[in-house]
Coordinates of C-alpha atoms and ligand atoms in Angstrom, one line a residue:
X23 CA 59.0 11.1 156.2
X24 CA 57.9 9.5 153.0
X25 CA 58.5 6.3 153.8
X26 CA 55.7 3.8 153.7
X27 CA 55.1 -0.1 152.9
X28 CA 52.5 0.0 150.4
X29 CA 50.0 -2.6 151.3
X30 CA 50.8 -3.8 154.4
X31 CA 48.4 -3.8 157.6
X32 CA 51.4 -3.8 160.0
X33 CA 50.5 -2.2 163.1
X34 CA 52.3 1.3 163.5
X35 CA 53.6 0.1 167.2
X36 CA 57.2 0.9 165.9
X37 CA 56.7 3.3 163.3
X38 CA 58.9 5.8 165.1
X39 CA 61.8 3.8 165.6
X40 CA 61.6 2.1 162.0
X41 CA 61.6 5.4 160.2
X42 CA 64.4 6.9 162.3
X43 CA 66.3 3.6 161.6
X44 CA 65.6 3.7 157.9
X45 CA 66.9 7.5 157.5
X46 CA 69.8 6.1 159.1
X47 CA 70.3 3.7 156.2
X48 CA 70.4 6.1 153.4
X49 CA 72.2 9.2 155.4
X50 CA 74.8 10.1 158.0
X51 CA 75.0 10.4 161.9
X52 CA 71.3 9.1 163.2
X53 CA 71.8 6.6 166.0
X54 CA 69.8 3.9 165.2
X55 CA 69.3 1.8 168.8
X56 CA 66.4 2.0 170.5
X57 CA 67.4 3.0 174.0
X58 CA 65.3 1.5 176.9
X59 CA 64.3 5.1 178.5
X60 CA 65.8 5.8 181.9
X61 CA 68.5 2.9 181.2
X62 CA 71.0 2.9 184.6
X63 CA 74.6 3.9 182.1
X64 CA 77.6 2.6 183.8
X65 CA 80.6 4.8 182.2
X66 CA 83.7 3.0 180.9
X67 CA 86.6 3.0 183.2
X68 CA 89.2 1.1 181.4
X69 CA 90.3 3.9 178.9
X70 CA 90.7 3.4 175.5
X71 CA 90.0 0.3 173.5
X72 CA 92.6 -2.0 171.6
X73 CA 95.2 -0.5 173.9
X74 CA 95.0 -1.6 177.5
X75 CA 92.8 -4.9 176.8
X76 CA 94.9 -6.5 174.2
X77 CA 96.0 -9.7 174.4
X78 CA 93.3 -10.3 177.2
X79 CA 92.7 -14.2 176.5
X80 CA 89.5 -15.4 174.3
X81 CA 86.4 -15.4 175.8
X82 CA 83.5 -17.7 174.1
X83 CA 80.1 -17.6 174.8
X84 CA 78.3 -20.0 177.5
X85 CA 76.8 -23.4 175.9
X86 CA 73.9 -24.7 175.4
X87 CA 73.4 -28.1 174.8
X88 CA 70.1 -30.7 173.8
X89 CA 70.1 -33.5 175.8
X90 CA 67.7 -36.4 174.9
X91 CA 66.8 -34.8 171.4
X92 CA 65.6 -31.8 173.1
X93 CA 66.6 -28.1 173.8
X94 CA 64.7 -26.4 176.1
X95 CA 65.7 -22.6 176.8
X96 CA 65.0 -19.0 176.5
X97 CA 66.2 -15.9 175.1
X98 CA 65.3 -12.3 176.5
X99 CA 66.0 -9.8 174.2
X100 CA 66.6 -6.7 176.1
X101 CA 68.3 -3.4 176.1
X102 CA 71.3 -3.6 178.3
X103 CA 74.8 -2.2 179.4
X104 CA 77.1 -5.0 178.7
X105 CA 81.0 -5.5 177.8
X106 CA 82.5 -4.9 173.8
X107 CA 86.3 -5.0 174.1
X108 CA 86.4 -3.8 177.4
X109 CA 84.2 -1.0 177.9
X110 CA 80.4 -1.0 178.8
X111 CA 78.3 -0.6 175.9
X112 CA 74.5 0.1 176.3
X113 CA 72.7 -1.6 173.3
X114 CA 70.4 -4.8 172.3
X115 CA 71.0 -8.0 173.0
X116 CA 69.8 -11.5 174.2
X117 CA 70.6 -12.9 178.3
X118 CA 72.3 -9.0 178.8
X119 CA 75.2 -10.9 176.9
X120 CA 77.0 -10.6 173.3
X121 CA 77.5 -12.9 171.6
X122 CA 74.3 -14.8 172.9
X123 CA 74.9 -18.5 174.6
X124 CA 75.7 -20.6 172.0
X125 CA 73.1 -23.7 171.5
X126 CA 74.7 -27.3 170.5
X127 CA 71.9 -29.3 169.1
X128 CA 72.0 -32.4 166.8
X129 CA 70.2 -33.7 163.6
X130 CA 66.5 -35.2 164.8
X131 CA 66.6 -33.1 168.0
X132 CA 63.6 -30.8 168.8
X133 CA 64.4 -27.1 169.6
X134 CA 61.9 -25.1 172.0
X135 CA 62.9 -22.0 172.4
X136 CA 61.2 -18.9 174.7
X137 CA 61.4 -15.8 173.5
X138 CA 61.0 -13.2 175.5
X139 CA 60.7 -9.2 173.9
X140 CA 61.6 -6.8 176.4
X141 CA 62.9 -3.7 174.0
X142 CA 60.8 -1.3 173.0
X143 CA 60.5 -2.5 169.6
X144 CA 59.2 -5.2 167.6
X145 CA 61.7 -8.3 167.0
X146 CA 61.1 -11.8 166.3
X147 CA 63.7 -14.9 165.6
X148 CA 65.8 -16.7 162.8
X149 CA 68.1 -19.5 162.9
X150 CA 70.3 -18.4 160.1
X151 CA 71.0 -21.7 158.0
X152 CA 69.1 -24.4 159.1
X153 CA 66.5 -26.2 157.2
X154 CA 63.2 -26.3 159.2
X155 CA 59.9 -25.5 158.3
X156 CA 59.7 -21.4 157.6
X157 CA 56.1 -22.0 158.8
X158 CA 54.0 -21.6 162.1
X159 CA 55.9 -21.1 165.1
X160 CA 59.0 -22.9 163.2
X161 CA 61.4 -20.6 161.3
X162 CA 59.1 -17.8 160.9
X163 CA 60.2 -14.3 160.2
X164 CA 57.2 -12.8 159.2
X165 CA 56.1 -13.0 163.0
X166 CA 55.8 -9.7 165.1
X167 CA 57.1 -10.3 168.5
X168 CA 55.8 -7.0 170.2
X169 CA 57.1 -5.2 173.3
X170 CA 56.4 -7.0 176.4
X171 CA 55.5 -10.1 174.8
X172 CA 56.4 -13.4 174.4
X173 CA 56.7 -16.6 172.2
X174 CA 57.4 -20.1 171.9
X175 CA 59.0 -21.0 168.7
X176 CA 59.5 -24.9 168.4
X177 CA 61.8 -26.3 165.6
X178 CA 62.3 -29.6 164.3
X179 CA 65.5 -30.3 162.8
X180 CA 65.7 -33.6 160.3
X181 CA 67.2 -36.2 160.8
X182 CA 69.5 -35.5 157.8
X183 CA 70.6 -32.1 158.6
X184 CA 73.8 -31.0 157.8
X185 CA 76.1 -30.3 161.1
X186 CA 78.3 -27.3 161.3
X187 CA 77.8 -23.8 162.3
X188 CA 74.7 -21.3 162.2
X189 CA 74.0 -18.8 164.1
X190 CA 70.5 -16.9 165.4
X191 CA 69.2 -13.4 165.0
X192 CA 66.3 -11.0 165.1
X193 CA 64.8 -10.6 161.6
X194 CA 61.7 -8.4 161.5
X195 CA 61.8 -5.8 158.5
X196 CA 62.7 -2.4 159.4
X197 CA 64.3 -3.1 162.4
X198 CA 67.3 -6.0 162.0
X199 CA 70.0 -3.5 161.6
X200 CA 69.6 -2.2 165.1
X201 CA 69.1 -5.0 166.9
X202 CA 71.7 -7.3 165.0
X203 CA 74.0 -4.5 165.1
X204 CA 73.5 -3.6 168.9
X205 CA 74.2 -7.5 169.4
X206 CA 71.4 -9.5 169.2
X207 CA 73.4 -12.9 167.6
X208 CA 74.9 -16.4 168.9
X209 CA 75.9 -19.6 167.6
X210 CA 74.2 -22.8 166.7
X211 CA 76.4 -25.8 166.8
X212 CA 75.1 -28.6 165.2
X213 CA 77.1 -31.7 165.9
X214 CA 77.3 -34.5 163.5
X215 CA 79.1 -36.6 160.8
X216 CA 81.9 -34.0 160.3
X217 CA 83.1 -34.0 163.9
X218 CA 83.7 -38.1 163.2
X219 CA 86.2 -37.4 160.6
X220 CA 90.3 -38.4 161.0
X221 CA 92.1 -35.6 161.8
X222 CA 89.0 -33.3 162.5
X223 CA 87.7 -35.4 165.2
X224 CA 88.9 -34.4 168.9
X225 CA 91.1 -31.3 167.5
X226 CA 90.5 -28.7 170.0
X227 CA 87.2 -26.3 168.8
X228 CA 87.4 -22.6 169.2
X229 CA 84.2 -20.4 167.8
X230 CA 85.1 -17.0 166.7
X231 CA 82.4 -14.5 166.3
X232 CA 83.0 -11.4 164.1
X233 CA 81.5 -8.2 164.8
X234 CA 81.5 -4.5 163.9
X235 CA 80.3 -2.0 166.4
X236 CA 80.6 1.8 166.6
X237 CA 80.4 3.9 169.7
X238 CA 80.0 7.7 169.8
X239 CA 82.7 9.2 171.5
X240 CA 83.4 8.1 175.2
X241 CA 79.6 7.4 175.5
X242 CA 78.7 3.8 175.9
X243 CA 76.1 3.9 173.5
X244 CA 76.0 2.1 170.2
X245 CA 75.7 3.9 167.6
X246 CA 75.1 3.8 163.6
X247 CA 76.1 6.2 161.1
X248 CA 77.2 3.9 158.5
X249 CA 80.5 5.1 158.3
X250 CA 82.4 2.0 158.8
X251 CA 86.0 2.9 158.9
X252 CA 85.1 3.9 162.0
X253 CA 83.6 0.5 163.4
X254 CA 85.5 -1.8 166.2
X255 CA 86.1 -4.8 164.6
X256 CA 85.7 -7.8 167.6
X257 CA 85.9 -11.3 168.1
X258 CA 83.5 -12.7 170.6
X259 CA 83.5 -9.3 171.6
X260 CA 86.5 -8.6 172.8
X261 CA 89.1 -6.4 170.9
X262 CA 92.4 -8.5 169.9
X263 CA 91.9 -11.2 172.2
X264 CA 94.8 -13.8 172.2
X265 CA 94.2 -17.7 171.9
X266 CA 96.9 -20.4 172.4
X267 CA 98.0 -23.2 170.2
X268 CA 101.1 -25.9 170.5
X269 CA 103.4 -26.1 167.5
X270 CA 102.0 -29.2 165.5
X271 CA 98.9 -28.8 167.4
X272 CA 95.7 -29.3 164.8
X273 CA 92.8 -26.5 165.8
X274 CA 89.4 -26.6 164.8
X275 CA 88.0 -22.6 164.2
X276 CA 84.4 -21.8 163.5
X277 CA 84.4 -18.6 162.7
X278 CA 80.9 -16.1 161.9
X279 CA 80.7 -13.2 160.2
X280 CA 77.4 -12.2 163.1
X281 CA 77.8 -8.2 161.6
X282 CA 75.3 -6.3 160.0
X283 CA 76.9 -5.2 156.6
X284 CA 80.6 -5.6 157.8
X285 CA 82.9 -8.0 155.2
X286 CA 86.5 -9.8 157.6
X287 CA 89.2 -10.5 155.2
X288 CA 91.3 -13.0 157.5
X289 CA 94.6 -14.0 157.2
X290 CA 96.5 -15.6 159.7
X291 CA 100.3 -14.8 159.6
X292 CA 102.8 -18.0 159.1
X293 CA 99.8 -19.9 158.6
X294 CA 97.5 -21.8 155.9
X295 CA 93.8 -22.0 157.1
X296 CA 92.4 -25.5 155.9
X297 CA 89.2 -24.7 155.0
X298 CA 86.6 -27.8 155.6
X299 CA 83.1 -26.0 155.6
X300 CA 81.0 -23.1 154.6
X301 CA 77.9 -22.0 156.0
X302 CA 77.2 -25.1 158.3
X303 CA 77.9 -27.7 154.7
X304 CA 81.1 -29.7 155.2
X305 CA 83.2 -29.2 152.1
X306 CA 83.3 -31.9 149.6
X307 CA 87.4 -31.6 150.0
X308 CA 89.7 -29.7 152.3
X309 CA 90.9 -26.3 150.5
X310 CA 94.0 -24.8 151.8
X311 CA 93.5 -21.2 151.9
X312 CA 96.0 -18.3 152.3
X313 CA 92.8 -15.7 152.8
X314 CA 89.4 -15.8 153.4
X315 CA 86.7 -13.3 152.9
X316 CA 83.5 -13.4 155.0
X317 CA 80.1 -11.6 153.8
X318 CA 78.0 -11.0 156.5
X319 CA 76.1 -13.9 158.1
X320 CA 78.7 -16.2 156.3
X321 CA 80.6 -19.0 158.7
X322 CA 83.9 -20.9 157.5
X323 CA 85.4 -23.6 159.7
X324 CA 89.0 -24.0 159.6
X325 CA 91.8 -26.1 160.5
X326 CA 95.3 -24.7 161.6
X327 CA 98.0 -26.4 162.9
X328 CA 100.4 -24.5 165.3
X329 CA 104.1 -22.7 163.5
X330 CA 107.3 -22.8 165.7
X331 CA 106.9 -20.8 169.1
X332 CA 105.7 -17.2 168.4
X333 CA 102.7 -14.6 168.3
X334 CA 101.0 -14.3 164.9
X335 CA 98.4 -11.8 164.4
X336 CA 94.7 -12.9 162.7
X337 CA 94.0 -9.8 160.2
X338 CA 91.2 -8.5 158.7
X339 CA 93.3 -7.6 155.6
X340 CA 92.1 -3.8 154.0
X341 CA 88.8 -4.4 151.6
X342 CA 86.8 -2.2 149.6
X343 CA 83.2 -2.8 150.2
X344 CA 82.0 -0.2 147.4
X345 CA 80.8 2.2 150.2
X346 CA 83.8 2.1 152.5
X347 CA 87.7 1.1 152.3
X348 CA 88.0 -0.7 155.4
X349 CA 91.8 -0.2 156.8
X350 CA 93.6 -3.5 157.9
X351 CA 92.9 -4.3 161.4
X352 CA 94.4 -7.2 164.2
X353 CA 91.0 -9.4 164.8
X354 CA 93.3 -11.6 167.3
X355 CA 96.2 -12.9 168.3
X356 CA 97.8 -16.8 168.3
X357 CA 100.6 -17.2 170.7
X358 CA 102.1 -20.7 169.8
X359 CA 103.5 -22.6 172.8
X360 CA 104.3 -25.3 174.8
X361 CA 105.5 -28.4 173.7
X362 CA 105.8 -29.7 170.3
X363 CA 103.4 -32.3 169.0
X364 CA 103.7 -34.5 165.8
X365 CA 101.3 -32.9 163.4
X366 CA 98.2 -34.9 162.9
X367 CA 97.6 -35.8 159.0
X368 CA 94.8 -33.3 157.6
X369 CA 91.8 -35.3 156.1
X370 CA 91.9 -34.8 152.1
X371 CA 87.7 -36.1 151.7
X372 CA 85.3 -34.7 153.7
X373 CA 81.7 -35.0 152.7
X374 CA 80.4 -35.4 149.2
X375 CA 76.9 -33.1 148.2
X376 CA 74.5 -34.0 145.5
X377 CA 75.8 -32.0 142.7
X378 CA 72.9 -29.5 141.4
X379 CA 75.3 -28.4 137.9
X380 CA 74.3 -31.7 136.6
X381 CA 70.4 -31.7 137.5
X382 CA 68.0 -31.1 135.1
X383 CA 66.4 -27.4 135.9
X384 CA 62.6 -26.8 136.3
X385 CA 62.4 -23.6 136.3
X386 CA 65.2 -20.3 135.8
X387 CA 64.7 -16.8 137.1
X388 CA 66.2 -14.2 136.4
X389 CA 66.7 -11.6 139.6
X390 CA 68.3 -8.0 140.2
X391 CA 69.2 -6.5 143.2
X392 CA 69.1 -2.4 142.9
X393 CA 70.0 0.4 144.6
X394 CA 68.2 3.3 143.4
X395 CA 69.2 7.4 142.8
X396 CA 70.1 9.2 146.2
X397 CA 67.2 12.2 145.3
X398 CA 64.9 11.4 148.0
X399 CA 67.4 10.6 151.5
X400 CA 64.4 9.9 153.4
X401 CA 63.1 7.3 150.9
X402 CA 64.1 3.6 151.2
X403 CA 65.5 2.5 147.5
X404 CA 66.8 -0.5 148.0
X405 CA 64.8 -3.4 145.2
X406 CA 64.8 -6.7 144.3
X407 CA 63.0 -6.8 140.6
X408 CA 62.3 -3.0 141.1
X409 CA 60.3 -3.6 143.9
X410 CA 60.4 -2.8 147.7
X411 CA 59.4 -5.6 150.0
X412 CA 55.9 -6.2 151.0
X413 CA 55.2 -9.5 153.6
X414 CA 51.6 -9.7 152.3
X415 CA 53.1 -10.2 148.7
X416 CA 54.2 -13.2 147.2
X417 CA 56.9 -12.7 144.8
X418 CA 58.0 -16.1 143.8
X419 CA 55.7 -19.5 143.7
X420 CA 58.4 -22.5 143.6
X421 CA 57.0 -25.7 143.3
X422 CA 58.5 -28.3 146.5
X423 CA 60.7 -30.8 145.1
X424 CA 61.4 -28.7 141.9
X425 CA 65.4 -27.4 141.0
X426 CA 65.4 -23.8 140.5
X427 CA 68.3 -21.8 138.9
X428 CA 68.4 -17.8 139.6
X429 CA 70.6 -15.5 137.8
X430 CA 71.6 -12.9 140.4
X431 CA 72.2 -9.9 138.7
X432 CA 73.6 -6.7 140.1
X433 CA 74.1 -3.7 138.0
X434 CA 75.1 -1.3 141.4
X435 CA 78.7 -0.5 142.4
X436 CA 78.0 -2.1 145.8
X437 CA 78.3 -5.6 147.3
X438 CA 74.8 -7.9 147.9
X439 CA 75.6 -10.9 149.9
X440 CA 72.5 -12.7 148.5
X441 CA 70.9 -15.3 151.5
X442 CA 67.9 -17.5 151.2
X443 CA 66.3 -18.9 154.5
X444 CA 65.4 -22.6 154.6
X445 CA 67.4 -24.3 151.7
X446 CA 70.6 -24.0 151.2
X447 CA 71.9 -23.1 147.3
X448 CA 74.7 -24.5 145.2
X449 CA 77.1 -21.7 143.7
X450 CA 77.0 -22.4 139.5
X451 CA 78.9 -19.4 138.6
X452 CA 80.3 -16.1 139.1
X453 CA 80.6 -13.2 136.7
X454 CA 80.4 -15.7 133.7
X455 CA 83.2 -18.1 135.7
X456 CA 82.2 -22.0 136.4
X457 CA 82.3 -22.4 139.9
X458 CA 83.6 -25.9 141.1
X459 CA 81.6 -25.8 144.2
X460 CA 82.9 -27.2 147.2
X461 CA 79.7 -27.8 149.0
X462 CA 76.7 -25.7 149.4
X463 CA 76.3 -22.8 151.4
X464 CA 73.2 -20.0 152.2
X465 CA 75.2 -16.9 151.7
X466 CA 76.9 -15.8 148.8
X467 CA 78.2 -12.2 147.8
X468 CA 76.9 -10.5 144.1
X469 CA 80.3 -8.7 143.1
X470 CA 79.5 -5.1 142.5
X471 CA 78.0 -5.0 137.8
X472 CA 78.5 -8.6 138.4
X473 CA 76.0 -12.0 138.1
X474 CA 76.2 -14.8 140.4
X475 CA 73.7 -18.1 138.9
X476 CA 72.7 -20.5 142.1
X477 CA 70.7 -23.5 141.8
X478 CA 68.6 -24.7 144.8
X479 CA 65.7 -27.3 145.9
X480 CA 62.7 -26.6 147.3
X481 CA 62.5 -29.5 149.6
X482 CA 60.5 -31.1 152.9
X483 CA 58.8 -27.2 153.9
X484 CA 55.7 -25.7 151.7
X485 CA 54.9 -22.0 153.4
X486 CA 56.3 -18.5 153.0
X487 CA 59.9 -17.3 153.8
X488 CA 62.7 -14.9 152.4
X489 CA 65.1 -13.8 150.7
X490 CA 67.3 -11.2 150.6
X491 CA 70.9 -9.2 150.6
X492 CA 72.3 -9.9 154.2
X493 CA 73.8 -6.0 154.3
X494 CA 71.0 -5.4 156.4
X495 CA 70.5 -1.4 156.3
X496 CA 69.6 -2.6 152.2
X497 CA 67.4 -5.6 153.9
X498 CA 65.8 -3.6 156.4
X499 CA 65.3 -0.6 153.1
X500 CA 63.6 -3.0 151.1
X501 CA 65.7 -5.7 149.6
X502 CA 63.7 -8.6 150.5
X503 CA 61.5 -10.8 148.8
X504 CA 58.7 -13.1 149.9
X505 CA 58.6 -17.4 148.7
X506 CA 55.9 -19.1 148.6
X507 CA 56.8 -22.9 148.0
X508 CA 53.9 -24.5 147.4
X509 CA 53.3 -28.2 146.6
X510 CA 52.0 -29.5 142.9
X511 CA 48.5 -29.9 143.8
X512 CA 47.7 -26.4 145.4
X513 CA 45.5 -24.2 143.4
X514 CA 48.8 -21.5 144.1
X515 CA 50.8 -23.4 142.0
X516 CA 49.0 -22.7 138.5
X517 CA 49.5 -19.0 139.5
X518 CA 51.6 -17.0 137.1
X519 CA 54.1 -15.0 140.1
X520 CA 57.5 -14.9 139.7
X521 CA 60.3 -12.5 139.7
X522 CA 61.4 -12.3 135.9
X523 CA 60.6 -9.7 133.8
X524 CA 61.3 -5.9 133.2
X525 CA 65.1 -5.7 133.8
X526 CA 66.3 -4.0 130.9
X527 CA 63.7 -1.4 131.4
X528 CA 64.4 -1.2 135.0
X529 CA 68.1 -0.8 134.0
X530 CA 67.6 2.1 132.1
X531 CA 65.4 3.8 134.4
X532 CA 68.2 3.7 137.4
X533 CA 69.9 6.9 136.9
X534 CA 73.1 6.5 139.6
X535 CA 73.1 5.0 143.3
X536 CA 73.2 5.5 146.9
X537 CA 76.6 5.9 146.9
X538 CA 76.7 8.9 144.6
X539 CA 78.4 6.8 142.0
X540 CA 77.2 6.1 138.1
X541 CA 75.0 2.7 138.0
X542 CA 77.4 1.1 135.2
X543 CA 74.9 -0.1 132.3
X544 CA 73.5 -3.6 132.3
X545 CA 76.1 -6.1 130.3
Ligands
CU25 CU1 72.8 -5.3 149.5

């Protein structure tokens, strides 16, 4: 195998399992899970899925809660037979459980959190969303958590912080696929101003995590060989699980996209989905929606309120990712019920955000996401700036405090949900178009030849974190990059790094992509 990370002193501990994983990325049938060796296998006995179980009633995970401005608990990452719609699937995942217990914390409280590594691989933590310090034993990705071991991440979360839904995941390069995709991901509630609001607060919650997973055959195992049409498609685990709602009745849904490169095109039949937050931001409005698409690692809460007396299906609607068509699928069902109630009034406002279109810009990047030529199968090709990442480089210095706008440029046929840890970004444009932003949000897709131009601040955290496209077989094959936000005064911040430069020679130099098809020249 070819593939190497070119100046990196990572120990080789997982070398193995990361190149096996990687070849998995860029060809066809190569499981991808780590297996704990010698793993007790408890065969399904419930036959098929999505036939026997449906309609089983919504299961959500077990909570967490802080109490006295502090969460204290533990995760153990292990390899495990557990449940996915019904049958026993042997994979990776946190407290032998997916989806993960979900933690409800508020803004000032103190997180410490134990985790504990028992696969076979390296891992380490993220909390997808919030806005900690990347630093330390905070929200640090570049930490190797090795087999056997342990650590104690502590996070402080300000005082300000936004409240709405995040979620947590494994994040060390080379390996997230796997483990994400195995199961390793649960919720983080944070509770705040938006649960206060008239005709939000006391509508009954229900947190809806979405999930693709792929088993070989009858065997329990999970399995990865990219060919997505082929994926189960869960919520909280559970194939078509059914949910109850009065007719009138206001509903509060958090929904996750927790996958690892699978997009959920919802549509709930007889029903408008009021959309009141993105990404754990509460929207500045409430936007009645008919549809809603959801990149990986993007949330969206919603508000329904129950139709006459009746079962209507949630869909994943069909959607063309640019590597597979994924066929139209029943996520869930909504039985409506019970005695009427008088609808509750939706809220119109919900929470204005500093508007970044209007701020004066420091400094403007220009950044391209690539997918290069299928020659070498074996060889990750996956670039940000025609590079592959590197953790011991430093690709962009931004200066704390400053306003930054990136042009997010994408000349392959494929999707890049485009995510940046730590700070949340405000959407400016897409494809040319003026966005009227409804809030912010730390996920956003970069449509296939198409440019997406964000503006963010680099506020409260100096240190290193990432960014990168949340499909994470192209995160885990290199599209990554390392931040280094450093404050005025350091010596770092005279230094000359950033991401611009060469496009229109990389442009030329990219001769198709991984999908076979022509890269369409740069517009
Ligand atoms: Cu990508």
């Amino acid at each position: 195998l070819r593939y190497t990370r070119p100046g990196t002193s990572r120990p080789q501990i997982s070398q193995v399992t990361r190149r096996r994983f990687l070849v998995a990325g860029v060809s066809a049938a190569i499981s991808g899970i780590a297996l704990a060796k010698g793993s007790a296998v408890v065969r399904a006995g419930s036959g098929r899925p999505g036939t026997d179980l449906a309609g089983e009633p919504l299961m959500e995970p077990p909570i967490r809660s802080s109490s006295g401005g502090l969460l204290q608990t533990s995760l153990e990452a292990r390899t495990v037979s557990h449940q996915v719609g019904g049958r026993n699937v042997l994979s990776n995942v946190y407290e032998r459980m997916f989806p993960a217990p979900t933690l409800h914390v508020r803004p000032g409280d103190t997180v410490k959190l134990h985790l504990s590594n028992q696969l076979e691989d390296i891992t380490n933590l993220h909390l997808h969303g919030f806005h900690v310090s990347p630093s330390g034993n905070s929200d640090n990705v570049l930490l190797h958590i090795h087999p056997g071991e342990s650590f104690d991440y502590e996070y402080h979360i300000p005082a300000d912080h936004p409240a709405g839904l995040y979620w947590y995941h494994p994040h060390f390069h080379g390996l997230t696929t796997p483990q994400v995709f195995g199961g390793m991901a649960g919720a983080i509630i944070v509770e705040g101003d938006i649960d206060q609001i008239p005709g939000i607060e006391g509508a009954r919650e229900r947190l809806l995590l979405l999930h693709a997973i792929q088993l070989k055959g009858d065997s329990p195992i999970a399995f990865f060989d990219r060919n997505q049409v082929n994926f189960l498609r869960t919520v909280n685990g559970q194939l078509n699980p059914t949910f109850t709602i009065q007719p009138g009745e206001t509903q509060r849904l958090r929904i996750a996209n927790v996958s690892d490169s699978t997009w959920f095109w919802l549509k709930l039949d007889g029903h408008r989905m009021h959309q009141i937050a993105k990404d754990g931001n509460t929207y500045k409005r409430l936007v009645p929606r008919d549809d809603i698409l959801i990149a990986p690692a993007e949330r969206v809460e919603v508000l329904i309120q129950g139709g006459a007396p009746g079962s209507y299906s949630l869909r994943s609607l069909p959607f063309d990712q640019g590597f597979a068509v994924l066929p139209e699928t029943v996520l869930a069902t909504m039985v409506s019920q019970g005695s009427p109630v008088a609808s509750a009034p939706l809220p119109s406002s919900l929470i204005p955000f500093n508007d970044l279109s209007k701020a004066t810009v420091d400094r403007r990047r220009v950044i391209t996401w690539q997918v290069l030529p299928r020659d070498d199968p074996q060889r990750a090709n996956f670039l940000i700036n025609n590079k592959l990442f590197d953790e011991d480089r430093v690709d962009i210095i931004p200066l704390l405090n400053s306003t930054e706008e990136w042009v997010l440029q994408n000349p392959s046929n494929v999707f890049h949900p485009f995510h940046i840890h730590i700070n949340p970004f405000q959407t400016i444009s897409v494809n040319g178009k003026p966005v009227d932003a409804n809030s912010y949000e730390d996920t956003v897709s970069i449509p296939p030849r198409g440019e997406v131009v964000i503006r963010t601040r680099f506020l409260d955290f100096t240190g290193k974190f990432v960014f990168h496209c949340h499909i994470l077989p192209h995160e885990d094959g290199g599209m990554m990059s390392v931040v280094d936000v450093v404050a005025p005064n350091d010596p770092l911040a005279s230094t000359a790094v950033n991401a611009e430069g060469t496009n229109a020679q990389l442009l030329n130099s990219l001769r198709g992509n991984l999908f076979t098809c022509p890269v369409a020249s740069s517009s």
